[in-house]
Amino acid sequence: MRRIDERAAGYLDELKRLHPHAGRAYLVGITGTPGAGKSTLVGKLIEQQRALQRRVGVIAVDPASPYSGGAILGDRIRMQAHALDAEVFIRSLSTRGHLGGLSRSAADVARVLDAFGCDVILIETVGVGQDELEIAKLAHTTVVVLAPGGGDDVQAIKAGILEIADVFAVNKADREGADATVRDLEGMLGLSDALNAARFAGHGAGHALACQPAGAAEGWRPPVLKLVAARGQGVAELGAACEQHRAFLAETEAGRAQLAKKKSAELARTFRELLVEGAEKLLGAELDAAAQRAAQGEDPYVLSEALLARLLEA
Ligand SMILES: Nc1nc2c(ncn2[C@@H]2O[C@H](COP(=O)(O)OP(=O)(O)O)[C@@H](O)[C@H]2O)c(=O)[nH]1
Ligand SMILES: [Mg+2]
């Protein structure tokens, strides 16, 4: 595991060796604004999955997650509440020094956990940046956790969260405002439904809001669930909603098409990363020289073209 974390020489070969053993795990992304209760929810989901006798992997991309303590764990697998449970594997990730960033690290670790026999892998990420969108592509089901009164809920939705959510979890329902958040979300989903209906009816509404349909998949409407993760309330329902989405992916044409798209996207991502890695290795000093010339005002397009020509010669 550490060799893969550190991208030790030959780690790609190790990952490749794992491929025949991987592909059975169900990957669930848990994302949303900091403090919404993602880690709390992950803890409860671990319990729930363990009650079903499932082997659980957790990948914590949130550096502040309590089960990591912010530490980079290297070879060690640290667990807190589940320390005595040999069927729970928790890894924390850091982006530092990783070409291709978090999404790649998460994908690599997910493959290891998958090959290791984890039935379910929970991936916690924080925020709504590019990494989160990438990780959403990696997960089979993406749960977006929101908490009322965050003030930035609507902002988060605007930032594209609606597109990646397969299930919405409105957490901290013990606080005021949860119902309003649920209503807001339902309203947005309703609007999105109406747009899709119009689009499928050939009214060309697609251009009006050039966004993906909610849930990113035709045929699936993301449920909006209320939770009090801290007390475990609503967690069973959330687990059931995830299972429903999993069944949708496996058993419907639209779902299978979405799965296939995820796999193609993974190829595109992997190839891009290997390409950049290979190019950096091959061009090394020339790349640095070009960067300096760009810094002095030379045209980056011209410089890039020249670099590409060099690469193709090599
Ligand atoms: N009132 C309330 N607080 C909660 C609930 N779930 C989590 N919290 C608290 O919210 C804070 C942030 O939780 P955490 O799981 O670390 O959020 P994360 O940053 O999204 O991973 C912690 O103090 C939790 O105890 C809940 O259902 N209700
Ligand atoms: Mg957390």
mmCIF file of N, CA, C and O and ligand atoms in Angstrom, residues 39 62 65-66 124, ligand 2:
data_model
loop_
_atom_site.group_PDB
_atom_site.id
_atom_site.type_symbol
_atom_site.label_atom_id
_atom_site.label_comp_id
_atom_site.label_asym_id
_atom_site.label_seq_id
_atom_site.Cartn_x
_atom_site.Cartn_y
_atom_site.Cartn_z
ATOM 1 N N SER A 39 -17.974 13.186 8.038
ATOM 2 C CA SER A 39 -17.228 12.171 8.786
ATOM 3 C C SER A 39 -18.131 11.448 9.779
ATOM 4 O O SER A 39 -18.025 10.230 9.966
ATOM 5 N N ASP A 62 -10.564 14.225 3.201
ATOM 6 C CA ASP A 62 -10.683 15.411 4.045
ATOM 7 C C ASP A 62 -9.577 15.369 5.098
ATOM 8 O O ASP A 62 -9.584 14.508 5.967
ATOM 9 N N SER A 65 -10.463 15.043 8.829
ATOM 10 C CA SER A 65 -11.327 13.980 9.323
ATOM 11 C C SER A 65 -10.792 13.396 10.617
ATOM 12 O O SER A 65 -9.597 13.150 10.735
ATOM 13 N N PRO A 66 -11.686 13.181 11.566
ATOM 14 C CA PRO A 66 -11.234 12.737 12.884
ATOM 15 C C PRO A 66 -10.502 11.406 12.849
ATOM 16 O O PRO A 66 -9.628 11.165 13.650
ATOM 17 N N GLU A 124 -14.632 9.960 1.427
ATOM 18 C CA GLU A 124 -15.045 11.271 1.919
ATOM 19 C C GLU A 124 -14.172 12.360 1.327
ATOM 20 O O GLU A 124 -12.946 12.316 1.428
HETATM 21 MG MG MG B 2 -14.740 15.201 7.677
#
